[in-house]
PDB file of C-alpha atoms in Angstrom:
ATOM      1  CA  SER D   1       0.209   0.088   0.397  1.00 86.00           C
ATOM      2  CA  GLN D   2       0.969   3.406  -0.934  1.00 83.00           C
ATOM      3  CA  VAL D   3      -0.484   6.698   0.233  1.00 80.00           C
ATOM      4  CA  HIS D   4      -0.091   9.941  -1.684  1.00 76.00           C
ATOM      5  CA  GLY D   5      -2.552  12.749  -0.915  1.00 71.00           C
ATOM      6  CA  LYS D   6      -5.854  11.770  -1.213  1.00 76.00           C
ATOM      7  CA  ASN D   7      -5.508   9.303  -3.337  1.00 83.00           C
ATOM      8  CA  LEU D   8      -4.285   5.779  -1.348  1.00 90.00           C
ATOM      9  CA  TYR D   9      -2.989   2.901  -3.488  1.00 91.00           C
ATOM     10  CA  LEU D  10      -3.089  -0.913  -2.683  1.00 92.00           C
ATOM     11  CA  ALA D  11      -1.087  -3.760  -4.894  1.00 90.00           C
ATOM     12  CA  PHE D  12      -2.961  -6.650  -5.803  1.00 85.00           C
ATOM     13  CA  VAL D  13      -0.304  -9.979  -7.062  1.00 78.00           C
ATOM     14  CA  ALA D  14      -2.063 -12.998  -7.948  1.00 71.00           C
ATOM     15  CA  ALA D  15      -1.927 -16.913  -5.226  1.00 67.00           C
ATOM     16  CA  GLU D  16       0.234 -19.206  -6.207  1.00 63.00           C
ATOM     17  CA  GLY D  17      -1.510 -22.062  -7.158  1.00 55.00           C
ATOM     18  CA  PRO D  18      -4.258 -24.251  -9.366  1.00 50.00           C
ATOM     19  CA  LEU D  19      -6.636 -22.113  -9.240  1.00 47.00           C
ATOM     20  CA  GLY D  20      -5.605 -18.916 -10.568  1.00 47.00           C
ATOM     21  CA  SER D  21      -7.719 -16.010 -11.321  1.00 50.00           C
ATOM     22  CA  SER D  22     -10.877 -16.262  -8.987  1.00 52.00           C
ATOM     23  CA  SER D  23     -14.546 -15.277  -9.213  1.00 52.00           C
ATOM     24  CA  GLU D  24     -13.385 -12.299  -6.624  1.00 55.00           C
ATOM     25  CA  ASP D  25     -10.545 -10.887  -8.480  1.00 56.00           C
ATOM     26  CA  THR D  26     -13.380 -10.613 -11.371  1.00 57.00           C
ATOM     27  CA  LEU D  27     -15.913  -9.689  -9.024  1.00 60.00           C
ATOM     28  CA  LEU D  28     -13.104  -7.077  -7.562  1.00 63.00           C
ATOM     29  CA  GLN D  29     -12.081  -5.090 -11.224  1.00 62.00           C
ATOM     30  CA  ARG D  30     -15.652  -4.702 -12.409  1.00 63.00           C
ATOM     31  CA  GLU D  31     -16.226  -3.260  -9.561  1.00 61.00           C
ATOM     32  CA  ALA D  32     -13.743  -0.776  -9.269  1.00 60.00           C
ATOM     33  CA  ALA D  33     -14.450  -0.007 -13.909  1.00 59.00           C
ATOM     34  CA  SER D  34     -18.150   0.547 -12.752  1.00 58.00           C
ATOM     35  CA  GLY D  35     -17.414   3.081 -10.294  1.00 52.00           C
ATOM     36  CA  ALA D  36     -14.876   5.099 -13.021  1.00 47.00           C
ATOM     37  CA  ASP D  37     -17.264   7.087 -13.066  1.00 45.00           C
ATOM     38  CA  SER D  38     -19.278   7.488  -9.972  1.00 44.00           C
ATOM     39  CA  PRO D  39     -18.510   9.173  -7.316  1.00 41.00           C
ATOM     40  CA  ALA D  40     -20.936   7.468  -4.004  1.00 39.00           C
ATOM     41  CA  GLN D  41     -23.337   5.161  -4.875  1.00 38.00           C
ATOM     42  CA  GLY D  42     -26.720   4.311  -2.410  1.00 36.00           C
ATOM     43  CA  GLY D  43     -27.838   8.069  -1.788  1.00 34.00           C
ATOM     44  CA  GLN D  44     -24.290   7.844   0.299  1.00 34.00           C
ATOM     45  CA  GLU D  45     -23.684  11.775  -0.152  1.00 33.00           C
ATOM     46  CA  GLU D  46     -26.879  12.773   1.355  1.00 31.00           C
ATOM     47  CA  VAL D  47     -26.342  10.999   4.299  1.00 30.00           C
ATOM     48  CA  CYS D  48     -22.191  11.347   5.429  1.00 33.00           C
ATOM     49  CA  ALA D  49     -21.469  14.952   3.335  1.00 33.00           C
ATOM     50  CA  PRO D  50     -21.059  17.164   6.125  1.00 35.00           C
ATOM     51  CA  GLN D  51     -22.839  20.705   5.880  1.00 37.00           C
ATOM     52  CA  THR D  52     -19.628  23.145   6.599  1.00 40.00           C
ATOM     53  CA  HIS D  53     -18.662  22.072   3.189  1.00 46.00           C
ATOM     54  CA  PRO D  54     -19.704  24.473   0.087  1.00 45.00           C
ATOM     55  CA  GLN D  55     -21.859  21.872  -2.392  1.00 51.00           C
ATOM     56  CA  GLU D  56     -19.869  23.861  -5.218  1.00 55.00           C
ATOM     57  CA  GLU D  57     -16.729  22.651  -4.046  1.00 57.00           C
ATOM     58  CA  GLU D  58     -17.484  19.004  -3.821  1.00 53.00           C
ATOM     59  CA  LEU D  59     -17.524  19.395  -7.826  1.00 54.00           C
ATOM     60  CA  GLN D  60     -14.865  21.405  -7.949  1.00 56.00           C
ATOM     61  CA  GLU D  61     -13.227  18.228  -5.944  1.00 55.00           C
ATOM     62  CA  LEU D  62     -14.607  15.620  -9.093  1.00 52.00           C
ATOM     63  CA  GLN D  63     -13.691  17.320 -11.614  1.00 52.00           C
ATOM     64  CA  HIS D  64     -11.053  17.359 -10.766  1.00 55.00           C
ATOM     65  CA  ALA D  65     -10.934  13.745  -9.910  1.00 50.00           C
ATOM     66  CA  ARG D  66     -11.920  13.173 -13.558  1.00 48.00           C
ATOM     67  CA  SER D  67      -8.941  14.784 -14.965  1.00 48.00           C
ATOM     68  CA  GLU D  68      -6.955  12.980 -12.586  1.00 50.00           C
ATOM     69  CA  ALA D  69      -7.947   9.096 -13.334  1.00 47.00           C
ATOM     70  CA  PRO D  70      -5.128   7.427 -14.247  1.00 46.00           C
ATOM     71  CA  ASP D  71      -4.365   6.446 -17.874  1.00 46.00           C
ATOM     72  CA  THR D  72      -5.214   2.860 -18.006  1.00 41.00           C
ATOM     73  CA  ALA D  73      -6.988   2.625 -22.164  1.00 39.00           C
ATOM     74  CA  GLY D  74      -4.715  -0.370 -21.810  1.00 38.00           C
ATOM     75  CA  ALA D  75      -5.280  -2.817 -19.399  1.00 46.00           C
ATOM     76  CA  LEU D  76      -6.148  -3.924 -16.040  1.00 56.00           C
ATOM     77  CA  GLY D  77      -3.441  -2.913 -13.332  1.00 68.00           C
ATOM     78  CA  SER D  78      -2.428  -4.840 -10.413  1.00 87.00           C
ATOM     79  CA  TRP D  79      -2.738  -1.267  -8.377  1.00 91.00           C
ATOM     80  CA  LEU D  80      -6.152  -0.223  -7.163  1.00 92.00           C
ATOM     81  CA  ARG D  81      -5.873   3.274  -6.435  1.00 91.00           C
ATOM     82  CA  PHE D  82      -9.013   4.687  -4.309  1.00 93.00           C
ATOM     83  CA  HIS D  83      -9.740   8.772  -4.550  1.00 89.00           C
ATOM     84  CA  PHE D  84     -11.690   9.551  -1.644  1.00 87.00           C
ATOM     85  CA  GLY D  85     -12.489  13.964  -2.781  1.00 79.00           C
ATOM     86  CA  LEU D  86     -13.533  15.772   0.005  1.00 75.00           C
ATOM     87  CA  PHE D  87     -16.898  13.361   1.980  1.00 82.00           C
ATOM     88  CA  GLY D  88     -14.521  10.165   1.178  1.00 88.00           C
ATOM     89  CA  SER D  89     -13.493   7.300   3.541  1.00 90.00           C
ATOM     90  CA  ILE D  90     -12.423   3.892   5.188  1.00 92.00           C
ATOM     91  CA  ARG D  91     -13.478   2.268   7.756  1.00 94.00           C
ATOM     92  CA  ALA D  92     -11.653  -0.953   9.961  1.00 95.00           C
ATOM     93  CA  ASN D  93     -13.576  -4.359  11.001  1.00 96.00           C
ATOM     94  CA  GLU D  94     -16.537  -1.922  11.259  1.00 95.00           C
ATOM     95  CA  PHE D  95     -19.248   0.244   9.159  1.00 95.00           C
ATOM     96  CA  SER D  96     -19.960   3.229   8.477  1.00 93.00           C
ATOM     97  CA  ARG D  97     -23.680   4.002  10.629  1.00 91.00           C
ATOM     98  CA  ALA D  98     -25.734   6.696   9.917  1.00 89.00           C
ATOM     99  CA  ASN D  99     -26.331   9.928  13.281  1.00 87.00           C
ATOM    100  CA  LYS D 100     -28.158  11.446  11.855  1.00 87.00           C
ATOM    101  CA  ALA D 101     -31.217  11.544   8.570  1.00 86.00           C
ATOM    102  CA  ASN D 102     -30.984  11.803   5.069  1.00 81.00           C
ATOM    103  CA  LYS D 103     -32.533  15.019   3.119  1.00 84.00           C
ATOM    104  CA  ARG D 104     -35.399  12.841   2.958  1.00 85.00           C
ATOM    105  CA  GLY D 105     -35.678  12.372   6.482  1.00 86.00           C
ATOM    106  CA  ASP D 106     -34.540   8.627   6.567  1.00 88.00           C
ATOM    107  CA  TRP D 107     -32.270   7.252   9.074  1.00 90.00           C
ATOM    108  CA  LYS D 108     -29.991   5.124   5.952  1.00 89.00           C
ATOM    109  CA  ASP D 109     -26.834   3.864   6.852  1.00 92.00           C
ATOM    110  CA  PRO D 110     -24.546   4.545   3.810  1.00 91.00           C
ATOM    111  CA  ILE D 111     -23.632   2.030   1.556  1.00 93.00           C
ATOM    112  CA  PRO D 112     -19.792   1.219   1.486  1.00 95.00           C
ATOM    113  CA  ARG D 113     -18.353   1.404  -2.342  1.00 94.00           C
ATOM    114  CA  LEU D 114     -15.765  -1.563  -1.999  1.00 95.00           C
ATOM    115  CA  VAL D 115     -15.329  -3.965   0.763  1.00 96.00           C
ATOM    116  CA  LEU D 116     -11.970  -5.877   0.831  1.00 95.00           C
ATOM    117  CA  HIS D 117     -12.228  -9.354   3.465  1.00 95.00           C
ATOM    118  CA  PHE D 118      -9.514 -10.832   4.979  1.00 92.00           C
ATOM    119  CA  LYS D 119      -8.061 -14.350   6.022  1.00 91.00           C
ATOM    120  CA  SER D 120      -7.965 -13.314   9.824  1.00 92.00           C
ATOM    121  CA  GLY D 121     -11.353 -12.326   9.648  1.00 93.00           C
ATOM    122  CA  GLY D 122     -10.653  -8.022   9.148  1.00 95.00           C
ATOM    123  CA  PHE D 123     -12.051  -6.086   6.452  1.00 96.00           C
ATOM    124  CA  LEU D 124     -11.903  -2.480   5.331  1.00 96.00           C
ATOM    125  CA  ALA D 125     -14.659  -0.746   4.000  1.00 96.00           C
ATOM    126  CA  PHE D 126     -14.581   2.083   1.544  1.00 96.00           C
ATOM    127  CA  TYR D 127     -17.223   5.468   1.132  1.00 95.00           C
ATOM    128  CA  ASN D 128     -17.999   7.908  -1.844  1.00 92.00           C
ATOM    129  CA  CYS D 129     -14.131   7.416  -3.262  1.00 92.00           C
ATOM    130  CA  ARG D 130     -13.768   6.597  -7.018  1.00 91.00           C
ATOM    131  CA  MET D 131     -12.038   3.504  -7.965  1.00 92.00           C
ATOM    132  CA  HIS D 132      -9.062   3.118 -10.954  1.00 89.00           C
ATOM    133  CA  TRP D 133      -6.792   0.146 -12.176  1.00 91.00           C
ATOM    134  CA  CYS D 134      -3.358   0.962 -13.275  1.00 88.00           C
ATOM    135  CA  SER D 135       0.266   0.272 -13.217  1.00 86.00           C
ATOM    136  CA  SER D 136       1.736   1.667 -10.744  1.00 82.00           C
ATOM    137  CA  PRO D 137       0.840   4.811  -8.126  1.00 80.00           C
ATOM    138  CA  ARG D 138       1.938   8.222  -9.934  1.00 70.00           C
ATOM    139  CA  ALA D 139       2.333  10.626  -7.362  1.00 67.00           C
ATOM    140  CA  ASP D 140       6.514  10.940  -6.347  1.00 74.00           C
ATOM    141  CA  PRO D 141       7.087   9.792  -1.864  1.00 78.00           C
ATOM    142  CA  ALA D 142       9.339  13.635  -2.916  1.00 86.00           C
ATOM    143  CA  SER D 143       5.838  15.460  -3.492  1.00 87.00           C
ATOM    144  CA  ASP D 144       3.974  14.563  -0.307  1.00 86.00           C
ATOM    145  CA  ILE D 145       4.138  16.956   2.304  1.00 87.00           C
ATOM    146  CA  LEU D 146       4.129  14.958   5.202  1.00 87.00           C
ATOM    147  CA  SER D 147       6.715  12.601   4.093  1.00 85.00           C
ATOM    148  CA  GLU D 148      10.228  12.117   4.823  1.00 87.00           C
ATOM    149  CA  GLU D 149      11.134  11.952   1.311  1.00 88.00           C
ATOM    150  CA  PHE D 150       9.351  15.953   0.780  1.00 90.00           C
ATOM    151  CA  HIS D 151      11.427  17.635  -1.500  1.00 92.00           C
ATOM    152  CA  ARG D 152      11.643  20.703  -0.667  1.00 93.00           C
ATOM    153  CA  GLY D 153      14.190  22.099  -2.927  1.00 94.00           C
ATOM    154  CA  ARG D 154      11.894  21.684  -6.006  1.00 94.00           C
ATOM    155  CA  ALA D 155       8.904  22.418  -4.163  1.00 95.00           C
ATOM    156  CA  LEU D 156      10.596  26.174  -3.701  1.00 96.00           C
ATOM    157  CA  ASP D 157      11.151  26.182  -7.913  1.00 96.00           C
ATOM    158  CA  ALA D 158       8.400  25.387  -8.378  1.00 96.00           C
ATOM    159  CA  LEU D 159       6.714  28.334  -6.098  1.00 96.00           C
ATOM    160  CA  ARG D 160       9.329  30.629  -7.667  1.00 96.00           C
ATOM    161  CA  ALA D 161       7.239  30.304 -11.123  1.00 95.00           C
ATOM    162  CA  PRO D 162       5.448  34.071 -12.324  1.00 96.00           C
ATOM    163  CA  ASP D 163       1.856  32.459 -12.319  1.00 95.00           C
ATOM    164  CA  PRO D 164      -0.542  33.273  -9.374  1.00 96.00           C
ATOM    165  CA  ILE D 165       0.453  31.505  -5.967  1.00 97.00           C
ATOM    166  CA  CYS D 166      -3.045  29.625  -4.980  1.00 96.00           C
ATOM    167  CA  TYR D 167      -2.557  27.628  -8.050  1.00 96.00           C
ATOM    168  CA  THR D 168       1.182  26.816  -7.769  1.00 95.00           C
ATOM    169  CA  LEU D 169      -0.029  25.214  -4.544  1.00 95.00           C
ATOM    170  CA  LEU D 170      -2.598  22.899  -5.042  1.00 92.00           C
ATOM    171  CA  ASP D 171      -0.461  21.619  -7.886  1.00 91.00           C
ATOM    172  CA  GLN D 172      -0.050  18.397  -6.490  1.00 85.00           C
ATOM    173  CA  ARG D 173       3.153  17.516  -8.917  1.00 86.00           C
ATOM    174  CA  TYR D 174       4.730  19.493  -5.788  1.00 90.00           C
ATOM    175  CA  PHE D 175       2.667  19.623  -3.635  1.00 91.00           C
ATOM    176  CA  SER D 176       0.714  16.280  -2.808  1.00 85.00           C
ATOM    177  CA  GLY D 177      -2.228  15.980  -0.640  1.00 83.00           C
ATOM    178  CA  LEU D 178      -2.409  19.608  -0.237  1.00 90.00           C
ATOM    179  CA  GLY D 179      -5.570  20.744  -0.254  1.00 89.00           C
ATOM    180  CA  ASN D 180      -7.558  23.683  -0.577  1.00 93.00           C
ATOM    181  CA  ILE D 181      -8.552  24.693   2.704  1.00 94.00           C
ATOM    182  CA  ILE D 182      -4.576  24.280   3.250  1.00 95.00           C
ATOM    183  CA  LYS D 183      -3.876  26.637   0.238  1.00 97.00           C
ATOM    184  CA  ASN D 184      -6.265  29.407   2.232  1.00 97.00           C
ATOM    185  CA  GLU D 185      -5.029  29.001   5.485  1.00 98.00           C
ATOM    186  CA  ILE D 186      -1.333  29.341   5.015  1.00 97.00           C
ATOM    187  CA  LEU D 187      -1.508  31.618   2.576  1.00 98.00           C
ATOM    188  CA  TYR D 188      -2.784  33.786   5.438  1.00 98.00           C
ATOM    189  CA  LEU D 189      -0.447  31.995   7.968  1.00 97.00           C
ATOM    190  CA  ALA D 190       1.827  33.633   5.596  1.00 97.00           C
ATOM    191  CA  LYS D 191       0.712  36.513   4.747  1.00 97.00           C
ATOM    192  CA  ILE D 192       0.811  36.528   1.254  1.00 98.00           C
ATOM    193  CA  HIS D 193      -2.502  37.249  -1.376  1.00 98.00           C
ATOM    194  CA  PRO D 194      -3.672  34.360  -3.400  1.00 97.00           C
ATOM    195  CA  LEU D 195      -3.090  35.982  -6.725  1.00 97.00           C
ATOM    196  CA  THR D 196       1.351  37.292  -5.939  1.00 97.00           C
ATOM    197  CA  GLN D 197       2.963  35.810  -8.599  1.00 97.00           C
ATOM    198  CA  GLY D 198       5.704  32.792  -7.016  1.00 97.00           C
ATOM    199  CA  SER D 199       8.352  34.582  -9.370  1.00 97.00           C
ATOM    200  CA  LEU D 200       8.183  38.356  -7.163  1.00 97.00           C
ATOM    201  CA  LEU D 201       8.104  36.810  -3.876  1.00 97.00           C
ATOM    202  CA  ALA D 202      11.494  36.479  -1.928  1.00 96.00           C
ATOM    203  CA  VAL D 203      13.236  33.701  -1.306  1.00 95.00           C
ATOM    204  CA  SER D 204      11.917  33.886   2.702  1.00 96.00           C
ATOM    205  CA  ASP D 205       8.393  34.697   2.353  1.00 97.00           C
ATOM    206  CA  LEU D 206       8.584  31.455  -0.229  1.00 97.00           C
ATOM    207  CA  GLU D 207      10.163  29.411   2.883  1.00 97.00           C
ATOM    208  CA  ARG D 208       8.320  30.346   4.928  1.00 97.00           C
ATOM    209  CA  LEU D 209       5.091  29.422   3.118  1.00 97.00           C
ATOM    210  CA  LEU D 210       6.126  26.394   2.872  1.00 96.00           C
ATOM    211  CA  ASP D 211       7.222  25.856   6.668  1.00 96.00           C
ATOM    212  CA  CYS D 212       3.592  26.953   7.058  1.00 96.00           C
ATOM    213  CA  ALA D 213       2.160  24.713   4.966  1.00 95.00           C
ATOM    214  CA  VAL D 214       4.299  21.500   6.208  1.00 94.00           C
ATOM    215  CA  GLN D 215       3.900  23.165   9.862  1.00 95.00           C
ATOM    216  CA  PHE D 216      -0.507  23.859   9.008  1.00 95.00           C
ATOM    217  CA  SER D 217      -1.103  19.997   7.926  1.00 93.00           C
ATOM    218  CA  SER D 218       1.250  17.849  10.599  1.00 93.00           C
ATOM    219  CA  ASP D 219      -1.057  19.543  13.341  1.00 94.00           C
ATOM    220  CA  TRP D 220      -3.939  18.796  11.054  1.00 91.00           C
ATOM    221  CA  LEU D 221      -3.101  15.609  11.411  1.00 89.00           C
ATOM    222  CA  HIS D 222      -2.066  15.127  14.310  1.00 92.00           C
ATOM    223  CA  ASN D 223      -5.685  16.887  15.844  1.00 92.00           C
ATOM    224  CA  LYS D 224      -7.045  14.463  13.502  1.00 86.00           C
ATOM    225  CA  LEU D 225      -5.873  11.426  15.363  1.00 87.00           C
ATOM    226  CA  HIS D 226      -6.900  12.252  18.884  1.00 89.00           C
ATOM    227  CA  GLY D 227      -9.986  14.022  17.751  1.00 86.00           C
ATOM    228  CA  LYS D 228      -9.750  17.120  17.788  1.00 88.00           C
ATOM    229  CA  GLY D 229     -11.361  19.218  14.959  1.00 82.00           C
ATOM    230  CA  LEU D 230      -9.652  21.395  13.265  1.00 84.00           C
ATOM    231  CA  HIS D 231     -10.700  25.682  13.049  1.00 89.00           C
ATOM    232  CA  PRO D 232      -9.843  27.644  10.215  1.00 94.00           C
ATOM    233  CA  GLN D 233      -8.732  31.157  10.657  1.00 96.00           C
ATOM    234  CA  ILE D 234      -9.445  32.111   6.939  1.00 97.00           C
ATOM    235  CA  TYR D 235     -11.221  29.382   5.436  1.00 96.00           C
ATOM    236  CA  ARG D 236     -15.344  30.447   5.206  1.00 95.00           C
ATOM    237  CA  LYS D 237     -14.592  33.174   7.575  1.00 96.00           C
ATOM    238  CA  GLU D 238     -16.550  36.112   6.843  1.00 96.00           C
ATOM    239  CA  GLN D 239     -13.918  38.111   9.841  1.00 97.00           C
ATOM    240  CA  CYS D 240     -10.487  37.680  10.003  1.00 97.00           C
ATOM    241  CA  PRO D 241      -9.057  36.841  12.892  1.00 97.00           C
ATOM    242  CA  LEU D 242      -7.833  40.428  13.993  1.00 97.00           C
ATOM    243  CA  GLY D 243     -11.515  41.205  12.963  1.00 97.00           C
ATOM    244  CA  HIS D 244     -11.181  42.610   8.931  1.00 97.00           C
ATOM    245  CA  ALA D 245     -13.506  42.029   6.560  1.00 97.00           C
ATOM    246  CA  VAL D 246     -12.688  38.602   4.716  1.00 98.00           C
ATOM    247  CA  MET D 247     -12.929  38.756   0.795  1.00 97.00           C
ATOM    248  CA  LYS D 248     -14.538  35.169  -1.633  1.00 96.00           C
ATOM    249  CA  GLY D 249     -13.827  34.529  -5.196  1.00 96.00           C
ATOM    250  CA  THR D 250     -13.752  30.891  -7.178  1.00 94.00           C
ATOM    251  CA  LEU D 251      -9.165  31.164  -8.300  1.00 94.00           C
ATOM    252  CA  GLY D 252      -7.820  28.745 -10.950  1.00 92.00           C
ATOM    253  CA  PRO D 253      -5.691  29.718 -13.708  1.00 90.00           C
ATOM    254  CA  SER D 254      -8.378  29.631 -17.536  1.00 87.00           C
ATOM    255  CA  GLY D 255      -9.801  26.547 -18.482  1.00 84.00           C
ATOM    256  CA  GLY D 256      -8.034  25.323 -15.793  1.00 82.00           C
ATOM    257  CA  PHE D 257      -9.397  23.913 -12.122  1.00 79.00           C
ATOM    258  CA  LYS D 258     -11.224  26.204 -10.117  1.00 88.00           C
ATOM    259  CA  ARG D 259     -11.583  26.740  -5.947  1.00 91.00           C
ATOM    260  CA  LEU D 260     -13.481  28.736  -3.639  1.00 94.00           C
ATOM    261  CA  THR D 261     -10.125  31.299  -2.055  1.00 97.00           C
ATOM    262  CA  TRP D 262     -10.808  33.574   0.587  1.00 98.00           C
ATOM    263  CA  TRP D 263      -8.826  35.875   1.891  1.00 98.00           C
ATOM    264  CA  CYS D 264      -8.189  39.093   3.979  1.00 98.00           C
ATOM    265  CA  PRO D 265      -7.215  42.320   1.789  1.00 97.00           C
ATOM    266  CA  GLN D 266      -5.314  43.958   4.998  1.00 97.00           C
ATOM    267  CA  CYS D 267      -3.538  40.548   5.900  1.00 97.00           C
ATOM    268  CA  GLN D 268      -2.198  39.937   2.587  1.00 98.00           C
ATOM    269  CA  PRO D 269      -2.090  42.798   1.005  1.00 96.00           C
ATOM    270  CA  ALA D 270      -1.336  42.306  -3.102  1.00 93.00           C
ATOM    271  CA  VAL D 271       1.976  42.880  -4.355  1.00 87.00           C
TER     272      VAL D 271
END
């Protein structure tokens, strides 16, 4: 298994013996193929999706996931890629249960996209995710901001590009796992306007931004593992912590991926 950002990669190898490909293998391949263009099943989004996330961001996330789909036109690979988007999850040895009624008023448990059973008796249940077969994990560990192999030099080179800094931060080739919430928060922490061209910033500013990205992501993961929530300072806020009015816009490259962005014009002045 390998994890890169919101993607989990599981490798499957054929068991040695006279049985060859089992019916379970074929079923797994059919399930993954049928899920290539479907983010969820069984009304799952209505049950699981937190109300704190705007629907337009979910649609943007799904569009982005489609554009990142691995090239598997030739043949099925031995790696199964799970993309979890905004609301995907895995549960070990338990199924997710509804904690509130959906829009229809039904207390219906979400339906997993896939359940993997193991000889030990345990199982993994995958919810609200997209699945694709691929030949190998596409992401480079050197681009994962929480990996020991994260390459700061390459990340800094990417940030120096003459493009708006908020575009570059979401480029998963250099910042695997850095999503929209992190982008908003670290730009505020570093006091950088999201549309500032990276080439106009001092190296010290870019270094501070990169430090904020790693530290914020580490703290978020640590809190998540200990059952604590996230308390954003700028994301989806009307005022920044200093009481200034916050601006909101959908920013992204022309013809490319666009995401909702929040920033404080006073704390993050335009360059």
